[in-house]
Amino acid sequence: TQLLEQSPQFLSIQEGENLTVYCNSSSVFSSLQWYRQEPGEGPVLLVTVVTGGEVKKLKRLTFQFGDARKDSSLHITAAQPGDTGLYLCAGDSALQTGANNLFFGTGTRLTVIP
Amino acid sequence: SQTIHQWPATLVQPVGSPLSLECTVEGTSNPNLYWYRQAAGRGLQLLFYSVGIGQISSEVPQNLSASRPQDRQFILSSKKLLLSDSGFYLCAWRVGPTRDTGELFFGEGSRLTVL
């Protein structure tokens, strides 16, 4: 099982602040996805990164895939209360197993205080 | 459009009782299907995945089993529940068969409490 560690585990910040969430692994992934999950619901995809070093922006969210495709980061600028939720990274295991599976990180619980 | 449903949404069961969670997908054919379990506020643990009818792969040894009797139906079962089986169970599907990266679509989740 591929292990994806996220840090920090919990993050509580004031509205308007910036933050970065990290997703690290010793395994190489063919691609990596970021999801956000609301309480009592399933996760919803935010972005997919495929190329080492790739940077994608989604409004105030910036996602980066590490050059070696072992890690990723999510940066939020000027956080808003609507950003509150559980952020999950997920690595595609195709390189290791040949199967089209996603292994999820340990999660980062973000709370943005108005 | 594609939809995914799982039920029941909430379940409270005594230790040693059986379990059956059902998941169905509509609007697509031959999807890859997954069962994940999530501890409170944490990441998702992949339990089972299936690339076709009757084809089940298990990621972790456990007290649970899965079956795929039809193309768009995925069932999670247990003969005797343990306290450690409590959690939030999520069914998901993905376009298959393919090695390309695709979005994972999740059901609404089933919260299981074993007492």
Coordinates of N, CA and C in Angstrom, one line a residue:
Chain A
T1 N 0.8 -1.2 0.0 CA 0.0 0.0 0.0 C 0.9 1.2 0.0
Q2 N 0.6 2.2 -1.0 CA 1.4 3.4 -1.0 C 1.0 4.3 0.1
L3 N 1.9 4.9 0.8 CA 1.6 5.8 1.9 C 1.8 7.2 1.5
L4 N 0.8 8.0 1.6 CA 0.8 9.4 1.4 C 0.6 10.2 2.7
E5 N 1.6 10.9 3.1 CA 1.5 11.7 4.3 C 1.1 13.2 4.0
Q6 N 0.1 13.7 4.7 CA -0.2 15.1 4.5 C 0.1 15.8 5.8
S7 N 0.5 17.1 5.6 CA 0.8 18.0 6.7 C 0.4 19.4 6.4
P8 N -0.1 20.1 7.4 CA -0.4 19.6 8.7 C -1.7 18.8 8.7
Q9 N -1.9 18.1 9.8 CA -3.2 17.3 9.9 C -4.4 18.2 10.2
F10 N -4.2 19.3 11.0 CA -5.2 20.2 11.3 C -4.6 21.6 11.1
L11 N -5.5 22.5 10.6 CA -5.1 23.9 10.3 C -6.3 24.8 10.6
S12 N -6.1 25.8 11.5 CA -7.1 26.7 11.8 C -6.6 28.1 11.5
I13 N -7.1 28.9 10.6 CA -6.6 30.2 10.3 C -7.7 31.2 10.2
Q14 N -7.3 32.5 10.2 CA -8.3 33.6 10.0 C -8.5 33.8 8.6
E15 N -9.7 34.3 8.3 CA -10.1 34.7 6.9 C -9.1 35.7 6.4
G16 N -8.6 35.5 5.1 CA -7.7 36.4 4.5 C -6.3 35.9 4.6
E17 N -6.0 35.0 5.4 CA -4.6 34.4 5.5 C -4.3 33.5 4.4
N18 N -3.0 33.2 4.2 CA -2.6 32.2 3.2 C -2.2 31.0 3.9
L19 N -2.2 29.8 3.2 CA -1.8 28.6 3.8 C -1.3 27.6 2.7
T20 N -0.5 26.7 3.2 CA 0.0 25.6 2.3 C -0.2 24.3 2.9
V21 N -0.7 23.3 2.2 CA -0.8 21.9 2.6 C 0.1 21.1 1.8
Y22 N 0.8 20.1 2.5 CA 1.8 19.3 1.8 C 1.3 17.8 1.7
C23 N 1.7 17.2 0.7 CA 1.4 15.8 0.5 C 2.7 15.1 0.0
N24 N 3.2 14.2 0.8 CA 4.5 13.6 0.6 C 4.5 12.0 0.6
S25 N 5.3 11.5 -0.3 CA 5.4 10.0 -0.3 C 6.8 9.6 -0.8
S26 N 7.1 8.3 -0.5 CA 8.4 7.8 -1.0 C 8.1 7.1 -2.4
S27 N 6.9 7.0 -2.8 CA 6.5 6.3 -4.0 C 6.4 7.4 -5.2
V28 N 6.6 6.9 -6.4 CA 6.4 7.8 -7.5 C 5.0 7.5 -8.1
F29 N 4.3 8.5 -8.4 CA 2.9 8.4 -8.9 C 2.8 8.9 -10.4
S30 N 2.0 8.2 -11.1 CA 1.8 8.6 -12.5 C 1.0 9.9 -12.6
S31 N 0.2 10.1 -11.5 CA -0.6 11.4 -11.4 C -1.0 11.5 -10.0
L32 N -1.4 12.7 -9.7 CA -1.9 13.0 -8.3 C -3.1 13.9 -8.4
Q33 N -4.1 13.6 -7.5 CA -5.3 14.4 -7.5 C -5.5 15.0 -6.1
W34 N -6.2 16.1 -6.1 CA -6.6 16.7 -4.8 C -8.1 16.8 -4.8
Y35 N -8.6 16.4 -3.6 CA -10.1 16.4 -3.4 C -10.4 17.2 -2.1
R36 N -11.6 17.7 -2.1 CA -12.1 18.4 -0.9 C -13.4 17.7 -0.5
Q37 N -13.5 17.4 0.8 CA -14.7 16.7 1.4 C -15.4 17.5 2.4
E38 N -16.7 17.6 2.3 CA -17.5 18.2 3.3 C -18.0 17.1 4.3
P39 N -18.3 17.5 5.5 CA -18.8 16.4 6.5 C -20.0 15.7 6.0
G40 N -20.0 14.3 6.1 CA -21.1 13.5 5.7 C -21.3 13.3 4.2
E41 N -20.3 13.8 3.4 CA -20.4 13.6 2.0 C -19.1 12.9 1.4
G42 N -19.2 12.5 0.2 CA -18.0 12.0 -0.5 C -17.1 13.1 -1.0
P43 N -15.8 12.8 -1.1 CA -14.9 13.8 -1.7 C -15.2 14.2 -3.1
V44 N -14.8 15.5 -3.4 CA -15.1 16.0 -4.8 C -13.7 16.5 -5.3
L45 N -13.5 16.1 -6.6 CA -12.2 16.4 -7.2 C -12.0 17.9 -7.4
L46 N -10.8 18.4 -7.0 CA -10.4 19.8 -7.3 C -9.5 19.9 -8.5
V47 N -8.5 19.0 -8.6 CA -7.5 19.1 -9.7 C -6.8 17.8 -9.8
T48 N -6.3 17.6 -11.0 CA -5.4 16.5 -11.3 C -4.1 17.0 -11.9
V49 N -2.9 16.6 -11.4 CA -1.6 17.0 -11.9 C -0.9 15.7 -12.4
V50 N -0.3 15.8 -13.5 CA 0.2 14.7 -14.2 C 1.8 14.8 -14.5
T51 N 2.2 15.9 -14.8 CA 3.6 16.1 -15.2 C 4.5 16.6 -14.0
G52 N 5.6 16.0 -13.8 CA 6.5 16.5 -12.8 C 6.8 18.0 -12.9
G53 N 6.7 18.7 -11.8 CA 6.9 20.1 -11.8 C 5.7 21.0 -12.2
E54 N 4.6 20.3 -12.6 CA 3.4 21.0 -13.1 C 2.8 21.8 -12.0
V55 N 2.3 23.0 -12.4 CA 1.6 23.9 -11.5 C 0.3 24.2 -12.2
K56 N -0.8 24.1 -11.4 CA -2.1 24.4 -11.8 C -2.8 25.3 -10.9
K57 N -3.5 26.3 -11.4 CA -4.2 27.3 -10.6 C -5.7 27.1 -10.8
L58 N -6.4 27.2 -9.7 CA -7.9 27.2 -9.7 C -8.3 28.3 -8.8
K59 N -8.6 29.5 -9.4 CA -8.9 30.7 -8.6 C -7.9 31.0 -7.6
R60 N -8.2 30.9 -6.3 CA -7.2 31.2 -5.3 C -6.4 30.0 -4.8
L61 N -6.6 28.8 -5.5 CA -5.9 27.6 -5.1 C -4.8 27.3 -6.2
T62 N -3.6 27.1 -5.7 CA -2.5 26.7 -6.6 C -1.9 25.3 -6.2
F63 N -1.9 24.5 -7.2 CA -1.4 23.1 -6.9 C -0.1 22.9 -7.7
Q64 N 0.8 22.2 -7.0 CA 2.1 21.9 -7.6 C 2.4 20.4 -7.5
F65 N 2.9 19.8 -8.5 CA 3.4 18.4 -8.5 C 4.9 18.4 -8.5
G66 N 5.5 17.7 -7.5 CA 6.9 17.7 -7.4 C 7.6 17.2 -8.7
D67 N 8.9 17.6 -8.9 CA 9.6 17.2 -10.0 C 9.7 15.7 -10.2
A68 N 9.9 15.0 -9.0 CA 10.1 13.6 -9.0 C 8.8 12.9 -8.9
R69 N 7.7 13.6 -8.9 CA 6.3 13.0 -8.9 C 6.1 12.2 -7.6
K70 N 6.7 12.6 -6.5 CA 6.5 11.9 -5.2 C 5.8 12.8 -4.2
D71 N 5.6 14.1 -4.5 CA 5.0 15.0 -3.6 C 4.2 16.0 -4.3
S72 N 3.4 16.7 -3.5 CA 2.6 17.8 -4.1 C 2.2 18.8 -3.0
S73 N 1.8 20.0 -3.4 CA 1.4 21.0 -2.4 C 0.2 21.7 -2.9
L74 N -0.6 22.2 -2.0 CA -1.8 23.0 -2.3 C -1.6 24.3 -1.5
H75 N -1.6 25.4 -2.2 CA -1.5 26.7 -1.6 C -2.8 27.5 -1.8
I76 N -3.4 28.0 -0.7 CA -4.6 28.8 -0.8 C -4.2 30.3 -0.4
T77 N -4.6 31.2 -1.3 CA -4.4 32.6 -1.1 C -5.7 33.2 -0.5
A78 N -5.5 34.1 0.5 CA -6.6 34.8 1.0 C -7.8 33.9 1.3
A79 N -7.6 33.0 2.2 CA -8.6 31.9 2.6 C -9.9 32.6 3.0
Q80 N -11.0 31.9 2.6 CA -12.3 32.3 3.0 C -13.0 31.2 3.7
P81 N -14.1 31.5 4.5 CA -14.8 30.4 5.2 C -15.3 29.3 4.4
G82 N -15.6 29.6 3.1 CA -16.0 28.6 2.2 C -15.0 27.6 1.8
D83 N -13.7 27.8 2.2 CA -12.6 26.9 1.9 C -12.5 25.8 3.0
T84 N -13.3 26.0 4.1 CA -13.3 25.0 5.2 C -13.7 23.7 4.7
G85 N -12.9 22.6 5.1 CA -13.2 21.3 4.7 C -12.0 20.4 4.9
L86 N -12.1 19.1 4.5 CA -11.1 18.2 4.6 C -10.4 18.0 3.2
Y87 N -9.1 18.3 3.1 CA -8.4 18.3 1.9 C -7.6 17.0 1.8
L88 N -7.8 16.2 0.7 CA -7.2 14.9 0.5 C -6.4 14.9 -0.8
C89 N -5.2 14.4 -0.7 CA -4.4 14.2 -1.9 C -4.6 12.7 -2.2
A90 N -4.4 12.3 -3.5 CA -4.6 10.9 -3.8 C -3.7 10.6 -5.0
G91 N -2.9 9.6 -4.9 CA -1.9 9.2 -5.9 C -2.4 8.0 -6.7
D92 N -2.2 8.1 -8.0 CA -2.6 7.0 -8.9 C -1.5 5.9 -8.9
S93 N -1.9 4.7 -8.6 CA -0.9 3.6 -8.4 C -0.5 2.8 -9.6
A94 N -0.8 3.3 -10.8 CA -0.6 2.6 -12.0 C 0.9 2.2 -12.2
L95 N 1.8 3.0 -11.8 CA 3.2 2.7 -12.0 C 3.7 1.5 -11.2
Q96 N 3.1 1.4 -10.0 CA 3.5 0.4 -9.1 C 2.7 -0.9 -9.3
T97 N 1.5 -0.9 -9.5 CA 0.6 -2.1 -9.6 C 0.0 -2.4 -10.9
G98 N 0.1 -1.4 -11.8 CA -0.6 -1.6 -13.1 C -2.1 -1.5 -13.1
A99 N -2.6 -1.3 -11.9 CA -4.0 -1.2 -11.7 C -4.4 0.3 -11.6
N100 N -5.6 0.6 -12.0 CA -6.0 2.0 -12.0 C -6.6 2.4 -10.7
N101 N -5.8 2.4 -9.6 CA -6.3 2.7 -8.3 C -5.8 4.0 -7.7
L102 N -6.5 4.6 -6.8 CA -6.1 5.8 -6.1 C -5.9 5.5 -4.7
F103 N -4.8 5.9 -4.2 CA -4.5 5.8 -2.7 C -4.5 7.2 -2.1
F104 N -5.3 7.3 -1.1 CA -5.5 8.7 -0.5 C -4.5 9.0 0.6
G105 N -4.2 10.3 0.8 CA -3.4 10.7 1.9 C -4.2 10.7 3.2
T106 N -3.5 11.2 4.2 CA -4.0 11.1 5.6 C -5.0 12.3 5.8
G107 N -5.0 13.3 5.0 CA -6.0 14.3 5.1 C -5.5 15.5 5.9
T108 N -6.0 16.7 5.5 CA -5.8 18.0 6.3 C -7.1 18.6 6.5
R109 N -7.4 18.8 7.8 CA -8.7 19.4 8.1 C -8.4 20.9 8.3
L110 N -9.0 21.7 7.4 CA -8.9 23.2 7.3 C -10.1 23.9 7.9
T111 N -9.9 24.8 8.8 CA -11.0 25.6 9.3 C -10.6 27.1 9.1
V112 N -11.4 27.8 8.4 CA -11.2 29.2 8.1 C -12.2 30.0 9.0
I113 N -11.7 30.8 9.9 CA -12.5 31.5 10.8 C -12.8 32.9 10.3
P114 N -14.1 33.3 10.2 CA -14.5 34.6 9.7 C -14.0 35.7 10.5
Chain B
S1 N -26.7 11.6 -17.6 CA -25.5 11.9 -16.7 C -25.4 10.7 -15.8
Q2 N -24.1 10.5 -15.3 CA -23.8 9.4 -14.4 C -24.2 9.8 -13.0
T3 N -24.7 8.8 -12.3 CA -25.0 8.9 -10.9 C -24.6 7.7 -10.1
I4 N -24.3 7.9 -8.9 CA -23.9 6.7 -8.0 C -24.7 6.9 -6.7
H5 N -25.3 5.8 -6.3 CA -26.0 5.7 -5.0 C -25.6 4.6 -4.2
Q6 N -25.5 4.8 -2.9 CA -25.2 3.7 -1.9 C -26.2 3.8 -0.8
W7 N -26.5 2.7 -0.2 CA -27.4 2.6 0.9 C -27.1 1.3 1.8
P8 N -27.5 1.4 3.1 CA -28.2 2.5 3.7 C -27.2 3.6 4.0
A9 N -27.8 4.8 4.4 CA -26.9 5.9 4.7 C -26.4 5.8 6.1
T10 N -27.1 5.2 7.0 CA -26.7 5.1 8.4 C -27.1 3.7 8.8
L11 N -26.2 3.1 9.6 CA -26.5 1.7 10.1 C -25.8 1.5 11.5
V12 N -26.6 1.0 12.4 CA -26.1 0.7 13.7 C -26.4 -0.8 13.9
Q13 N -25.2 -1.6 14.1 CA -25.3 -3.0 14.2 C -24.6 -3.5 15.4
P14 N -25.1 -4.6 16.0 CA -24.3 -5.2 17.1 C -23.1 -6.0 16.6
V15 N -22.2 -6.2 17.5 CA -21.0 -7.0 17.1 C -21.5 -8.4 16.8
G16 N -20.9 -9.0 15.8 CA -21.3 -10.4 15.4 C -22.4 -10.5 14.4
S17 N -23.0 -9.4 14.1 CA -24.1 -9.4 13.1 C -23.6 -9.3 11.7
P18 N -24.4 -9.7 10.7 CA -23.9 -9.5 9.3 C -24.1 -8.1 8.8
L19 N -23.5 -7.8 7.6 CA -23.5 -6.5 7.0 C -23.7 -6.6 5.5
S20 N -24.5 -5.7 5.0 CA -24.6 -5.6 3.5 C -24.8 -4.2 3.1
L21 N -23.8 -3.6 2.5 CA -23.9 -2.3 1.9 C -24.0 -2.4 0.4
E22 N -24.9 -1.7 -0.2 CA -25.0 -1.8 -1.7 C -24.8 -0.4 -2.4
C23 N -24.2 -0.6 -3.5 CA -23.9 0.6 -4.3 C -24.2 0.3 -5.8
T24 N -24.9 1.3 -6.4 CA -25.2 1.1 -7.8 C -24.8 2.4 -8.6
V25 N -24.4 2.2 -9.8 CA -24.0 3.3 -10.7 C -24.9 3.3 -11.9
E26 N -25.3 4.5 -12.3 CA -26.2 4.6 -13.5 C -25.5 5.6 -14.5
G27 N -25.8 5.3 -15.8 CA -25.4 6.2 -16.8 C -24.0 6.0 -17.4
T28 N -23.4 4.8 -17.0 CA -22.1 4.4 -17.6 C -22.0 2.9 -17.6
S29 N -21.1 2.4 -18.4 CA -21.0 0.9 -18.5 C -19.5 0.6 -18.2
N30 N -19.4 -0.7 -17.7 CA -18.1 -1.2 -17.3 C -17.2 -0.3 -16.5
P31 N -17.7 0.3 -15.5 CA -16.9 1.2 -14.7 C -15.9 0.4 -13.8
N32 N -14.9 1.0 -13.3 CA -14.1 0.5 -12.2 C -14.8 0.9 -11.0
L33 N -15.0 0.0 -10.0 CA -15.7 0.3 -8.8 C -14.8 0.1 -7.6
Y34 N -15.1 0.9 -6.6 CA -14.2 0.9 -5.4 C -15.0 1.0 -4.1
W35 N -14.5 0.3 -3.1 CA -15.0 0.6 -1.7 C -13.9 1.1 -0.9
Y36 N -14.1 2.2 -0.2 CA -13.2 2.9 0.7 C -13.8 2.9 2.1
R37 N -12.9 3.0 3.1 CA -13.4 3.2 4.5 C -12.6 4.4 5.0
Q38 N -13.3 5.2 5.7 CA -12.7 6.5 6.3 C -13.0 6.5 7.8
A39 N -11.9 6.6 8.5 CA -12.0 6.9 9.9 C -12.3 8.4 10.1
A40 N -12.8 8.8 11.2 CA -13.3 10.1 11.5 C -12.3 11.2 11.1
G41 N -12.7 12.0 10.1 CA -11.8 13.2 9.7 C -10.5 12.8 9.1
R42 N -10.3 11.6 8.7 CA -9.0 11.1 8.2 C -9.1 10.7 6.7
G43 N -8.0 10.2 6.2 CA -8.0 9.8 4.8 C -8.8 8.6 4.5
L44 N -8.8 8.2 3.3 CA -9.6 7.0 2.8 C -8.7 5.8 2.7
Q45 N -9.1 4.7 3.2 CA -8.4 3.4 3.0 C -9.1 2.6 1.9
L46 N -8.4 2.3 0.9 CA -9.0 1.4 -0.2 C -9.1 0.0 0.3
L47 N -10.4 -0.5 0.2 CA -10.7 -1.9 0.7 C -10.7 -2.8 -0.4
F48 N -11.5 -2.5 -1.4 CA -11.7 -3.4 -2.6 C -11.9 -2.6 -3.9
Y49 N -11.5 -3.2 -5.0 CA -11.8 -2.6 -6.3 C -12.1 -3.7 -7.3
S50 N -12.9 -3.3 -8.3 CA -13.3 -4.3 -9.3 C -13.3 -3.6 -10.6
V51 N -12.7 -4.4 -11.6 CA -12.7 -3.9 -13.0 C -13.7 -4.6 -13.9
G52 N -14.5 -5.5 -13.3 CA -15.5 -6.1 -14.1 C -16.4 -7.1 -13.2
I53 N -17.4 -7.6 -13.8 CA -18.3 -8.5 -13.1 C -17.6 -9.7 -12.5
G54 N -17.8 -9.9 -11.3 CA -17.1 -11.1 -10.6 C -15.6 -10.9 -10.3
Q55 N -15.1 -9.8 -10.7 CA -13.6 -9.6 -10.5 C -13.4 -8.6 -9.3
I56 N -12.9 -9.2 -8.2 CA -12.7 -8.4 -7.0 C -11.3 -8.5 -6.6
S57 N -10.7 -7.4 -6.2 CA -9.3 -7.4 -5.7 C -9.4 -6.7 -4.3
S58 N -8.7 -7.3 -3.4 CA -8.7 -6.8 -2.0 C -7.3 -6.1 -1.7
E59 N -7.4 -5.0 -1.1 CA -6.2 -4.2 -0.8 C -5.6 -4.6 0.6
V60 N -6.5 -4.9 1.5 CA -6.1 -5.2 2.9 C -6.9 -6.4 3.4
P61 N -6.2 -7.2 4.2 CA -6.9 -8.4 4.8 C -7.9 -7.9 5.9
Q62 N -9.1 -8.4 5.9 CA -10.0 -7.9 6.9 C -11.2 -8.8 7.0
N63 N -12.1 -8.3 7.8 CA -13.3 -9.0 8.1 C -14.4 -8.8 7.0
L64 N -14.1 -8.2 6.0 CA -15.1 -7.8 5.0 C -14.9 -8.5 3.6
S65 N -15.9 -8.6 2.8 CA -15.8 -9.1 1.5 C -16.6 -8.2 0.5
A66 N -16.3 -8.4 -0.7 CA -17.1 -7.6 -1.7 C -17.5 -8.5 -2.9
S67 N -18.6 -8.1 -3.5 CA -19.0 -8.8 -4.7 C -19.5 -7.8 -5.8
R68 N -19.5 -8.3 -7.0 CA -20.0 -7.5 -8.1 C -20.8 -8.4 -9.0
P69 N -22.1 -8.6 -8.6 CA -23.0 -9.5 -9.3 C -23.4 -8.9 -10.7
Q70 N -23.4 -7.6 -10.8 CA -23.8 -7.0 -12.1 C -22.8 -5.9 -12.4
D71 N -22.8 -5.5 -13.7 CA -21.8 -4.5 -14.1 C -21.8 -3.2 -13.3
R72 N -22.9 -2.8 -12.8 CA -23.0 -1.5 -12.1 C -23.5 -1.6 -10.7
Q73 N -23.2 -2.8 -10.1 CA -23.6 -3.1 -8.7 C -22.4 -3.6 -8.0
F74 N -22.2 -3.0 -6.8 CA -21.0 -3.4 -6.0 C -21.5 -3.5 -4.6
I75 N -21.3 -4.6 -3.9 CA -21.8 -4.9 -2.6 C -20.7 -5.2 -1.6
L76 N -20.7 -4.6 -0.5 CA -19.8 -4.8 0.6 C -20.5 -5.6 1.7
S77 N -19.8 -6.7 2.2 CA -20.5 -7.6 3.1 C -19.6 -8.0 4.2
S78 N -20.2 -8.5 5.3 CA -19.5 -9.1 6.4 C -20.4 -10.2 7.0
K79 N -19.8 -11.3 7.4 CA -20.6 -12.3 8.1 C -20.8 -12.0 9.5
K80 N -19.7 -11.5 10.1 CA -19.8 -11.1 11.6 C -19.0 -9.8 11.8
L81 N -19.7 -8.8 12.1 CA -19.1 -7.5 12.3 C -18.2 -7.4 13.6
L82 N -17.1 -6.7 13.5 CA -16.3 -6.4 14.7 C -16.4 -4.9 15.0
L83 N -16.1 -4.6 16.3 CA -16.1 -3.2 16.7 C -15.3 -2.3 15.7
S84 N -14.1 -2.8 15.3 CA -13.2 -2.1 14.4 C -13.7 -1.9 13.0
D85 N -14.9 -2.4 12.7 CA -15.5 -2.2 11.4 C -16.3 -0.9 11.3
S86 N -16.4 -0.3 12.4 CA -17.2 1.0 12.4 C -16.4 2.0 11.6
G87 N -17.2 2.9 10.9 CA -16.5 3.9 10.0 C -17.5 4.4 9.0
F88 N -17.0 5.2 8.1 CA -17.7 5.8 7.0 C -17.3 5.1 5.8
Y89 N -18.2 4.4 5.1 CA -17.8 3.6 3.9 C -18.3 4.4 2.7
L90 N -17.4 4.5 1.8 CA -17.7 5.2 0.5 C -17.5 4.3 -0.7
C91 N -18.5 4.3 -1.5 CA -18.4 3.6 -2.8 C -18.0 4.6 -3.9
A92 N -17.2 4.2 -4.9 CA -16.8 5.2 -5.9 C -16.7 4.5 -7.2
W93 N -16.8 5.2 -8.3 CA -16.6 4.7 -9.6 C -15.6 5.6 -10.4
R94 N -15.1 4.9 -11.4 CA -14.1 5.6 -12.3 C -14.3 5.0 -13.7
V95 N -14.0 5.8 -14.7 CA -14.1 5.3 -16.1 C -13.1 4.2 -16.2
G96 N -13.5 3.0 -16.8 CA -12.6 1.9 -17.0 C -13.0 1.2 -18.2
P97 N -12.2 0.2 -18.7 CA -10.9 0.0 -18.2 C -9.9 0.9 -18.9
T98 N -9.1 1.5 -18.1 CA -8.1 2.5 -18.7 C -7.0 2.7 -17.7
R99 N -5.8 3.0 -18.1 CA -4.8 3.4 -17.2 C -4.7 5.0 -17.1
D100 N -5.5 5.7 -17.9 CA -5.5 7.1 -17.9 C -6.0 7.6 -16.6
T101 N -5.6 8.7 -16.1 CA -6.1 9.3 -14.9 C -7.5 9.8 -15.1
G102 N -8.4 9.5 -14.2 CA -9.7 10.0 -14.3 C -10.3 10.3 -13.0
E103 N -11.3 11.1 -13.0 CA -11.9 11.5 -11.7 C -12.6 10.4 -11.0
L104 N -12.5 10.3 -9.7 CA -13.2 9.3 -8.9 C -14.5 10.0 -8.4
F105 N -15.6 9.3 -8.7 CA -16.9 9.9 -8.3 C -17.4 9.0 -7.1
F106 N -17.8 9.7 -6.1 CA -18.1 9.1 -4.8 C -19.7 9.1 -4.6
G107 N -20.1 8.0 -3.9 CA -21.5 8.0 -3.4 C -21.6 8.9 -2.2
E108 N -22.8 8.8 -1.6 CA -23.1 9.7 -0.5 C -22.5 9.2 0.8
G109 N -22.1 7.9 0.8 CA -21.4 7.4 2.0 C -22.4 6.6 2.9
S110 N -21.9 5.6 3.7 CA -22.7 4.9 4.6 C -22.0 4.9 5.9
R111 N -22.6 5.4 7.0 CA -22.0 5.5 8.3 C -22.4 4.3 9.1
L112 N -21.4 3.4 9.4 CA -21.6 2.2 10.1 C -21.1 2.3 11.6
T113 N -22.0 2.0 12.5 CA -21.6 2.0 13.9 C -21.8 0.6 14.5
V114 N -20.8 0.0 14.9 CA -20.9 -1.4 15.5 C -20.8 -1.2 17.0
L115 N -21.8 -1.8 17.7 CA -21.9 -1.6 19.2 C -21.6 -2.9 19.9

